[in-house]
Each structure stands twice: as C-alpha cells, then as structure tokens.
Amino acid sequence: MSSGPYVWKERPLAAGIQIAVAGFGGFNIAPGTIGCFVRQGPKPGVVEADSPPYLLTAGHVLKPQKKGGITPIDARVYQPEPAGWINGVATTSEVHYAGTLDAGIALLDDDTKYRNYVWKIGDIKDIADPVDGMIVQKHGRTTGRTVGRITMSSYTYGDFHDLIQITFDKDNPANNAKRFGSEGDSGAPIMTGEGRLVGILHAVDDDGSGGYACKIRNIFNEMRLSLA
C-alpha cells in the first residue's frame, strides 16, 4: 500500500491529480483534485464546435472562501501548485456551492493539453447515474486510489442534498490508503469499473469510513457541460 500525497507535475493534465489556487501574494490555498475535463454549451449535452475546454473540480477548491450561490471569478489555477507564478494552467470561470452542487470550472489556457484519463484508473468513457450497491473507485491528491460501495444514491449531508453516499471498502487490495479520502481529495472523480464517471468528491467522514459526492448528471445539467 503506497501513501500520498500524490503531488507531481503532469502534462498533459489528467484527472485525479493535484491542482491549487493562488491566494494573495502567490500563496496557494488548500489544494484539490481534478475531476475531469469538460466543454460548456448553450444547454446540457449541446456543445458548439469552438467551445473551449475547462477542468472541473469541487467548487470549494476553486473558491474556498465563498459559500453560496454562483460566483464568477478570475483566480488562476496551478498544477501541481504555484512556483512563483509558474505552473499556471487555467483560470477559474464559474463556481457553485449550494443545493446539489459543489462544483466549479476553470478555463484551460490555450497551450494547456489534457486527457480525460483518471490516474491509476483509466479513461473516462462516459457519465452514468449512481445505483445503490454500485462499486466505485476514486483517485485523489491525498489518498490516491480507493474503492467503495454506493450505499445511498440520494443522500442529504449538511446543507447539500441529492448527493451520493459511499462506504469505504477498507479491505480492498486496490486501496492506496487506509481511509476513503482526506483533505485535498475534493473534486476527485468517482468512477465505475466500466470507465463511467458518476460524480466528484464533495466531502469525507472524519474517520475516513466513507465519503459524499455530487452527481455528475446534476453538475452537467445545471452548468450545461459535456465531457471534452
């Protein structure tokens, strides 16, 4: 069993690896994890031919000091983290942190290459809806690859609702850590064994016994997104 954090510079960008947002003076705010790469259209599932690519992660990763509503902001996003002002890859565009969504997108720089591949797991082939009992896995910046089972496909956690509740499969040999997730894993992609993305990580239990994810279908519908 290896141990995190999983912090390195990766080009082209991939899902499941660290990003960070620079604060005042260039100091980085708490890091998070790339969930996937998307394009935004006039309505869900419809993308214009020249629509640019964005990275998707948890909203509180891109704007941790903002809680509530939709906030257009222009913070720079770095991978893996700021080195002075080096390693910039994207600019935050839109953040949601309320209801069913903890999600944000950042517009990739013109010279930033990417692939919809989750580190250690595989290509993101499509999205899917969660089902009770479904086996899922994630790769996050802090705890790497971990495996769990969906125990409730519509769960209320704090002020958020219609989330996915996941219980950690602590005895699975594929795990890189002894807990499902930890700080820094926010935004991590929640994947099926068939390469379908069902959500991105919102929060984890204090004891690491499980986590909670925002449904990718809700995110895509509300923010008018499709896989890039």
PDB file of C-alpha atoms in Angstrom:
ATOM      1  CA  MET A   1       0.000   0.000   0.000  1.00  0.00           C
ATOM      2  CA  SER A   2       1.555   3.283  -1.117  1.00  0.00           C
ATOM      3  CA  SER A   3       0.942   6.593   0.609  1.00  0.00           C
ATOM      4  CA  GLY A   4       0.218  10.163  -0.523  1.00  0.00           C
ATOM      5  CA  PRO A   5       0.102  12.971  -1.061  1.00  0.00           C
ATOM      6  CA  TYR A   6       0.301  12.454  -4.814  1.00  0.00           C
ATOM      7  CA  VAL A   7       1.897  15.718  -5.903  1.00  0.00           C
ATOM      8  CA  TRP A   8       3.773  15.997  -9.176  1.00  0.00           C
ATOM      9  CA  LYS A   9       3.695  17.984 -12.397  1.00  0.00           C
ATOM     10  CA  GLU A  10       1.773  16.140 -15.107  1.00  0.00           C
ATOM     11  CA  ARG A  11       1.485  17.177 -18.753  1.00  0.00           C
ATOM     12  CA  PRO A  12      -0.811  16.674 -20.453  1.00  0.00           C
ATOM     13  CA  LEU A  13      -3.122  17.204 -17.498  1.00  0.00           C
ATOM     14  CA  ALA A  14      -5.097  14.204 -16.224  1.00  0.00           C
ATOM     15  CA  ALA A  15      -7.964  13.710 -13.792  1.00  0.00           C
ATOM     16  CA  GLY A  16      -7.267  12.560 -10.247  1.00  0.00           C
ATOM     17  CA  ILE A  17      -4.176  14.754  -9.711  1.00  0.00           C
ATOM     18  CA  GLN A  18      -3.484  17.877  -7.661  1.00  0.00           C
ATOM     19  CA  ILE A  19      -4.397  21.453  -8.522  1.00  0.00           C
ATOM     20  CA  ALA A  20      -4.138  24.559  -6.344  1.00  0.00           C
ATOM     21  CA  VAL A  21      -5.448  28.122  -6.479  1.00  0.00           C
ATOM     22  CA  ALA A  22      -3.103  31.001  -5.678  1.00  0.00           C
ATOM     23  CA  GLY A  23      -4.157  33.443  -2.989  1.00  0.00           C
ATOM     24  CA  PHE A  24      -2.881  36.903  -2.242  1.00  0.00           C
ATOM     25  CA  GLY A  25       0.881  37.219  -2.659  1.00  0.00           C
ATOM     26  CA  GLY A  26       1.046  33.963  -4.598  1.00  0.00           C
ATOM     27  CA  PHE A  27       0.482  31.727  -1.581  1.00  0.00           C
ATOM     28  CA  ASN A  28      -1.627  28.725  -2.554  1.00  0.00           C
ATOM     29  CA  ILE A  29      -4.936  27.943  -0.902  1.00  0.00           C
ATOM     30  CA  ALA A  30      -5.667  24.337   0.143  1.00  0.00           C
ATOM     31  CA  PRO A  31      -5.168  22.045  -2.865  1.00  0.00           C
ATOM     32  CA  GLY A  32      -7.768  19.851  -4.503  1.00  0.00           C
ATOM     33  CA  THR A  33      -8.128  17.291  -7.277  1.00  0.00           C
ATOM     34  CA  ILE A  34      -9.104  17.482 -10.960  1.00  0.00           C
ATOM     35  CA  GLY A  35     -12.395  15.653 -11.616  1.00  0.00           C
ATOM     36  CA  CYS A  36     -12.485  15.668 -15.420  1.00  0.00           C
ATOM     37  CA  PHE A  37     -12.337  17.943 -18.460  1.00  0.00           C
ATOM     38  CA  VAL A  38     -15.472  19.430 -19.968  1.00  0.00           C
ATOM     39  CA  ARG A  39     -16.918  21.835 -22.504  1.00  0.00           C
ATOM     40  CA  GLN A  40     -19.776  24.227 -21.824  1.00  0.00           C
ATOM     41  CA  GLY A  41     -22.674  24.727 -24.213  1.00  0.00           C
ATOM     42  CA  PRO A  42     -25.932  26.665 -24.566  1.00  0.00           C
ATOM     43  CA  LYS A  43     -27.811  23.752 -22.965  1.00  0.00           C
ATOM     44  CA  PRO A  44     -26.912  20.385 -21.393  1.00  0.00           C
ATOM     45  CA  GLY A  45     -25.380  17.968 -23.881  1.00  0.00           C
ATOM     46  CA  VAL A  46     -25.086  20.585 -26.633  1.00  0.00           C
ATOM     47  CA  VAL A  47     -21.633  21.995 -27.323  1.00  0.00           C
ATOM     48  CA  GLU A  48     -20.634  24.442 -30.028  1.00  0.00           C
ATOM     49  CA  ALA A  49     -17.811  23.341 -32.327  1.00  0.00           C
ATOM     50  CA  ASP A  50     -15.459  26.018 -30.992  1.00  0.00           C
ATOM     51  CA  SER A  51     -16.352  25.602 -27.299  1.00  0.00           C
ATOM     52  CA  PRO A  52     -13.104  25.694 -25.268  1.00  0.00           C
ATOM     53  CA  PRO A  53     -12.144  23.043 -22.694  1.00  0.00           C
ATOM     54  CA  TYR A  54     -12.367  23.527 -18.922  1.00  0.00           C
ATOM     55  CA  LEU A  55     -11.253  21.490 -15.938  1.00  0.00           C
ATOM     56  CA  LEU A  56     -13.940  20.508 -13.437  1.00  0.00           C
ATOM     57  CA  THR A  57     -13.393  20.143  -9.704  1.00  0.00           C
ATOM     58  CA  ALA A  58     -15.206  20.832  -6.432  1.00  0.00           C
ATOM     59  CA  GLY A  59     -16.432  24.403  -6.103  1.00  0.00           C
ATOM     60  CA  HIS A  60     -14.793  24.915  -2.725  1.00  0.00           C
ATOM     61  CA  VAL A  61     -11.416  24.043  -4.256  1.00  0.00           C
ATOM     62  CA  LEU A  62     -11.635  26.943  -6.694  1.00  0.00           C
ATOM     63  CA  LYS A  63     -13.270  29.422  -4.308  1.00  0.00           C
ATOM     64  CA  PRO A  64     -12.976  28.103  -0.740  1.00  0.00           C
ATOM     65  CA  GLN A  65     -13.887  31.405   0.923  1.00  0.00           C
ATOM     66  CA  LYS A  66     -17.219  31.629  -0.923  1.00  0.00           C
ATOM     67  CA  LYS A  67     -20.159  29.565   0.315  1.00  0.00           C
ATOM     68  CA  GLY A  68     -23.434  30.017  -1.503  1.00  0.00           C
ATOM     69  CA  GLY A  69     -24.685  30.734  -4.981  1.00  0.00           C
ATOM     70  CA  ILE A  70     -22.835  31.221  -8.247  1.00  0.00           C
ATOM     71  CA  THR A  71     -19.674  33.308  -8.314  1.00  0.00           C
ATOM     72  CA  PRO A  72     -17.855  34.329 -11.496  1.00  0.00           C
ATOM     73  CA  ILE A  73     -14.218  34.804 -10.521  1.00  0.00           C
ATOM     74  CA  ASP A  74     -10.829  35.014 -12.215  1.00  0.00           C
ATOM     75  CA  ALA A  75      -8.445  33.153  -9.900  1.00  0.00           C
ATOM     76  CA  ARG A  76      -5.505  31.347 -11.501  1.00  0.00           C
ATOM     77  CA  VAL A  77      -5.302  27.574 -11.160  1.00  0.00           C
ATOM     78  CA  TYR A  78      -1.936  25.797 -10.968  1.00  0.00           C
ATOM     79  CA  GLN A  79      -0.796  22.214 -11.396  1.00  0.00           C
ATOM     80  CA  PRO A  80       0.537  20.936  -9.174  1.00  0.00           C
ATOM     81  CA  GLU A  81       0.949  24.234  -7.294  1.00  0.00           C
ATOM     82  CA  PRO A  82       2.344  27.740  -7.768  1.00  0.00           C
ATOM     83  CA  ALA A  83       6.119  28.033  -8.113  1.00  0.00           C
ATOM     84  CA  GLY A  84       6.261  31.802  -8.130  1.00  0.00           C
ATOM     85  CA  TRP A  85       3.770  32.248 -10.955  1.00  0.00           C
ATOM     86  CA  ILE A  86       4.933  29.165 -12.853  1.00  0.00           C
ATOM     87  CA  ASN A  87       2.687  26.113 -13.438  1.00  0.00           C
ATOM     88  CA  GLY A  88      -0.459  28.097 -14.247  1.00  0.00           C
ATOM     89  CA  VAL A  89      -2.839  26.006 -16.366  1.00  0.00           C
ATOM     90  CA  ALA A  90      -6.304  27.594 -16.137  1.00  0.00           C
ATOM     91  CA  THR A  91      -8.435  30.493 -14.921  1.00  0.00           C
ATOM     92  CA  THR A  92     -11.488  29.957 -12.736  1.00  0.00           C
ATOM     93  CA  SER A  93     -14.707  30.734 -14.578  1.00  0.00           C
ATOM     94  CA  GLU A  94     -17.745  29.639 -12.544  1.00  0.00           C
ATOM     95  CA  VAL A  95     -18.329  28.193  -9.073  1.00  0.00           C
ATOM     96  CA  HIS A  96     -21.422  26.635  -7.463  1.00  0.00           C
ATOM     97  CA  TYR A  97     -21.631  25.839  -3.757  1.00  0.00           C
ATOM     98  CA  ALA A  98     -25.245  25.226  -2.773  1.00  0.00           C
ATOM     99  CA  GLY A  99     -28.069  22.703  -3.014  1.00  0.00           C
ATOM    100  CA  THR A 100     -26.930  19.724  -5.084  1.00  0.00           C
ATOM    101  CA  LEU A 101     -23.732  21.272  -6.419  1.00  0.00           C
ATOM    102  CA  ASP A 102     -20.253  21.748  -5.062  1.00  0.00           C
ATOM    103  CA  ALA A 103     -18.637  22.242  -8.450  1.00  0.00           C
ATOM    104  CA  GLY A 104     -16.550  24.713 -10.387  1.00  0.00           C
ATOM    105  CA  ILE A 105     -14.896  25.026 -13.768  1.00  0.00           C
ATOM    106  CA  ALA A 106     -11.687  26.728 -14.868  1.00  0.00           C
ATOM    107  CA  LEU A 107     -10.922  27.654 -18.473  1.00  0.00           C
ATOM    108  CA  LEU A 108      -7.763  25.915 -19.663  1.00  0.00           C
ATOM    109  CA  ASP A 109      -5.004  28.075 -21.091  1.00  0.00           C
ATOM    110  CA  ASP A 110      -4.627  27.809 -24.864  1.00  0.00           C
ATOM    111  CA  ASP A 111      -1.357  25.887 -24.539  1.00  0.00           C
ATOM    112  CA  THR A 112      -2.572  23.503 -21.801  1.00  0.00           C
ATOM    113  CA  LYS A 113      -3.021  19.956 -23.064  1.00  0.00           C
ATOM    114  CA  TYR A 114      -5.230  17.443 -21.287  1.00  0.00           C
ATOM    115  CA  ARG A 115      -6.679  13.959 -21.442  1.00  0.00           C
ATOM    116  CA  ASN A 116      -9.858  12.611 -19.847  1.00  0.00           C
ATOM    117  CA  TYR A 117      -7.958   9.888 -18.054  1.00  0.00           C
ATOM    118  CA  VAL A 118      -8.142   9.191 -14.306  1.00  0.00           C
ATOM    119  CA  TRP A 119      -4.742   8.465 -12.821  1.00  0.00           C
ATOM    120  CA  LYS A 120      -4.330   4.737 -11.985  1.00  0.00           C
ATOM    121  CA  ILE A 121      -7.937   4.015 -13.045  1.00  0.00           C
ATOM    122  CA  GLY A 122      -8.325   4.638 -16.780  1.00  0.00           C
ATOM    123  CA  ASP A 123     -10.102   6.661 -19.451  1.00  0.00           C
ATOM    124  CA  ILE A 124     -13.375   8.438 -18.714  1.00  0.00           C
ATOM    125  CA  LYS A 125     -15.620   6.900 -21.370  1.00  0.00           C
ATOM    126  CA  ASP A 126     -18.992   8.376 -20.386  1.00  0.00           C
ATOM    127  CA  ILE A 127     -21.072   9.505 -17.427  1.00  0.00           C
ATOM    128  CA  ALA A 128     -23.567   7.379 -15.509  1.00  0.00           C
ATOM    129  CA  ASP A 129     -26.156   7.663 -12.768  1.00  0.00           C
ATOM    130  CA  PRO A 130     -25.336   6.144  -9.362  1.00  0.00           C
ATOM    131  CA  VAL A 131     -27.125   3.000  -8.211  1.00  0.00           C
ATOM    132  CA  ASP A 132     -27.318   1.654  -4.675  1.00  0.00           C
ATOM    133  CA  GLY A 133     -24.766  -1.131  -4.266  1.00  0.00           C
ATOM    134  CA  MET A 134     -22.576   0.041  -7.162  1.00  0.00           C
ATOM    135  CA  ILE A 135     -18.824  -0.471  -6.676  1.00  0.00           C
ATOM    136  CA  VAL A 136     -16.890   2.727  -7.363  1.00  0.00           C
ATOM    137  CA  GLN A 137     -13.330   3.988  -7.076  1.00  0.00           C
ATOM    138  CA  LYS A 138     -11.620   7.345  -6.993  1.00  0.00           C
ATOM    139  CA  HIS A 139      -8.137   8.787  -7.271  1.00  0.00           C
ATOM    140  CA  GLY A 140      -7.418  11.861  -5.190  1.00  0.00           C
ATOM    141  CA  ARG A 141      -4.462  14.083  -4.476  1.00  0.00           C
ATOM    142  CA  THR A 142      -4.036  12.930  -0.859  1.00  0.00           C
ATOM    143  CA  THR A 143      -5.146   9.295  -0.572  1.00  0.00           C
ATOM    144  CA  GLY A 144      -4.695   8.154  -4.155  1.00  0.00           C
ATOM    145  CA  ARG A 145      -6.837   5.293  -5.402  1.00  0.00           C
ATOM    146  CA  THR A 146      -9.507   3.958  -3.044  1.00  0.00           C
ATOM    147  CA  VAL A 147     -12.546   1.738  -3.523  1.00  0.00           C
ATOM    148  CA  GLY A 148     -16.032   1.957  -2.052  1.00  0.00           C
ATOM    149  CA  ARG A 149     -19.662   0.973  -2.467  1.00  0.00           C
ATOM    150  CA  ILE A 150     -22.594   3.338  -3.016  1.00  0.00           C
ATOM    151  CA  THR A 151     -24.867   2.897  -0.013  1.00  0.00           C
ATOM    152  CA  MET A 152     -27.363   5.637  -0.902  1.00  0.00           C
ATOM    153  CA  SER A 153     -27.754   7.214  -4.341  1.00  0.00           C
ATOM    154  CA  SER A 154     -29.653  10.244  -2.973  1.00  0.00           C
ATOM    155  CA  TYR A 155     -28.430  11.473   0.396  1.00  0.00           C
ATOM    156  CA  THR A 156     -28.615  14.695   2.392  1.00  0.00           C
ATOM    157  CA  TYR A 157     -25.353  15.788   4.002  1.00  0.00           C
ATOM    158  CA  GLY A 158     -25.360  19.103   5.851  1.00  0.00           C
ATOM    159  CA  ASP A 159     -26.808  21.801   3.621  1.00  0.00           C
ATOM    160  CA  PHE A 160     -26.394  19.700   0.471  1.00  0.00           C
ATOM    161  CA  HIS A 161     -28.904  17.211  -0.901  1.00  0.00           C
ATOM    162  CA  ASP A 162     -29.210  14.534  -3.608  1.00  0.00           C
ATOM    163  CA  LEU A 163     -25.600  13.500  -3.012  1.00  0.00           C
ATOM    164  CA  ILE A 164     -24.050  10.057  -3.403  1.00  0.00           C
ATOM    165  CA  GLN A 165     -23.128   8.355  -0.113  1.00  0.00           C
ATOM    166  CA  ILE A 166     -20.157   5.988  -0.445  1.00  0.00           C
ATOM    167  CA  THR A 167     -18.882   3.491   2.150  1.00  0.00           C
ATOM    168  CA  PHE A 168     -15.161   2.665   2.093  1.00  0.00           C
ATOM    169  CA  ASP A 169     -14.204  -0.918   1.215  1.00  0.00           C
ATOM    170  CA  LYS A 170     -11.258  -0.931   3.601  1.00  0.00           C
ATOM    171  CA  ASP A 171     -10.158  -4.485   2.794  1.00  0.00           C
ATOM    172  CA  ASN A 172      -9.894  -3.999  -0.965  1.00  0.00           C
ATOM    173  CA  PRO A 173      -6.282  -4.635  -2.080  1.00  0.00           C
ATOM    174  CA  ALA A 174      -6.513  -1.843  -4.684  1.00  0.00           C
ATOM    175  CA  ASN A 175      -6.608   0.813  -1.962  1.00  0.00           C
ATOM    176  CA  ASN A 176      -3.661   3.209  -1.638  1.00  0.00           C
ATOM    177  CA  ALA A 177      -4.750   4.404   1.812  1.00  0.00           C
ATOM    178  CA  LYS A 178      -6.487   3.299   4.988  1.00  0.00           C
ATOM    179  CA  ARG A 179      -9.361   5.765   4.537  1.00  0.00           C
ATOM    180  CA  PHE A 180     -11.629   6.580   1.602  1.00  0.00           C
ATOM    181  CA  GLY A 181     -10.450  10.155   1.316  1.00  0.00           C
ATOM    182  CA  SER A 182      -8.995  13.149   3.088  1.00  0.00           C
ATOM    183  CA  GLU A 183      -8.419  16.880   2.717  1.00  0.00           C
ATOM    184  CA  GLY A 184      -7.053  17.592  -0.740  1.00  0.00           C
ATOM    185  CA  ASP A 185      -9.107  14.854  -2.425  1.00  0.00           C
ATOM    186  CA  SER A 186     -12.058  17.206  -3.010  1.00  0.00           C
ATOM    187  CA  GLY A 187     -13.136  17.141  -6.642  1.00  0.00           C
ATOM    188  CA  ALA A 188     -11.776  13.645  -7.218  1.00  0.00           C
ATOM    189  CA  PRO A 189     -13.616  11.648  -9.897  1.00  0.00           C
ATOM    190  CA  ILE A 190     -15.898   8.830  -8.694  1.00  0.00           C
ATOM    191  CA  MET A 191     -15.695   6.083 -11.332  1.00  0.00           C
ATOM    192  CA  THR A 192     -17.348   2.763 -12.118  1.00  0.00           C
ATOM    193  CA  GLY A 193     -15.314  -0.232 -13.178  1.00  0.00           C
ATOM    194  CA  GLU A 194     -16.533   0.331 -16.746  1.00  0.00           C
ATOM    195  CA  GLY A 195     -14.968   3.777 -17.008  1.00  0.00           C
ATOM    196  CA  ARG A 196     -18.092   5.828 -16.336  1.00  0.00           C
ATOM    197  CA  LEU A 197     -17.987   8.941 -14.194  1.00  0.00           C
ATOM    198  CA  VAL A 198     -20.825   9.145 -11.637  1.00  0.00           C
ATOM    199  CA  GLY A 199     -19.722  12.105  -9.512  1.00  0.00           C
ATOM    200  CA  ILE A 200     -16.976  14.219  -7.964  1.00  0.00           C
ATOM    201  CA  LEU A 201     -15.991  14.079  -4.312  1.00  0.00           C
ATOM    202  CA  HIS A 202     -17.585  16.705  -2.052  1.00  0.00           C
ATOM    203  CA  ALA A 203     -16.613  15.606   1.476  1.00  0.00           C
ATOM    204  CA  VAL A 204     -15.477  12.645   3.563  1.00  0.00           C
ATOM    205  CA  ASP A 205     -16.362  11.352   7.012  1.00  0.00           C
ATOM    206  CA  ASP A 206     -13.987  12.416   9.778  1.00  0.00           C
ATOM    207  CA  ASP A 207     -12.938   8.807  10.386  1.00  0.00           C
ATOM    208  CA  GLY A 208     -12.390   8.090   6.697  1.00  0.00           C
ATOM    209  CA  SER A 209     -15.093   5.414   6.606  1.00  0.00           C
ATOM    210  CA  GLY A 210     -16.803   6.937   3.593  1.00  0.00           C
ATOM    211  CA  GLY A 211     -17.482   9.991   1.502  1.00  0.00           C
ATOM    212  CA  TYR A 212     -20.103  12.069  -0.285  1.00  0.00           C
ATOM    213  CA  ALA A 213     -20.106  13.051  -3.939  1.00  0.00           C
ATOM    214  CA  CYS A 214     -22.077  15.419  -6.140  1.00  0.00           C
ATOM    215  CA  LYS A 215     -23.774  13.628  -9.014  1.00  0.00           C
ATOM    216  CA  ILE A 216     -22.130  14.329 -12.343  1.00  0.00           C
ATOM    217  CA  ARG A 217     -25.540  14.383 -14.050  1.00  0.00           C
ATOM    218  CA  ASN A 218     -26.709  17.208 -11.770  1.00  0.00           C
ATOM    219  CA  ILE A 219     -23.499  19.138 -12.426  1.00  0.00           C
ATOM    220  CA  PHE A 220     -23.669  18.699 -16.189  1.00  0.00           C
ATOM    221  CA  ASN A 221     -27.351  19.648 -16.363  1.00  0.00           C
ATOM    222  CA  GLU A 222     -27.058  22.733 -14.152  1.00  0.00           C
ATOM    223  CA  MET A 223     -23.818  24.026 -15.662  1.00  0.00           C
ATOM    224  CA  ARG A 224     -24.547  22.960 -19.281  1.00  0.00           C
ATOM    225  CA  LEU A 225     -21.492  20.715 -19.536  1.00  0.00           C
ATOM    226  CA  SER A 226     -20.377  17.732 -21.581  1.00  0.00           C
ATOM    227  CA  LEU A 227     -17.189  15.656 -21.454  1.00  0.00           C
ATOM    228  CA  ALA A 228     -14.439  17.239 -23.539  1.00  0.00           C
TER     229      ALA A 228
END
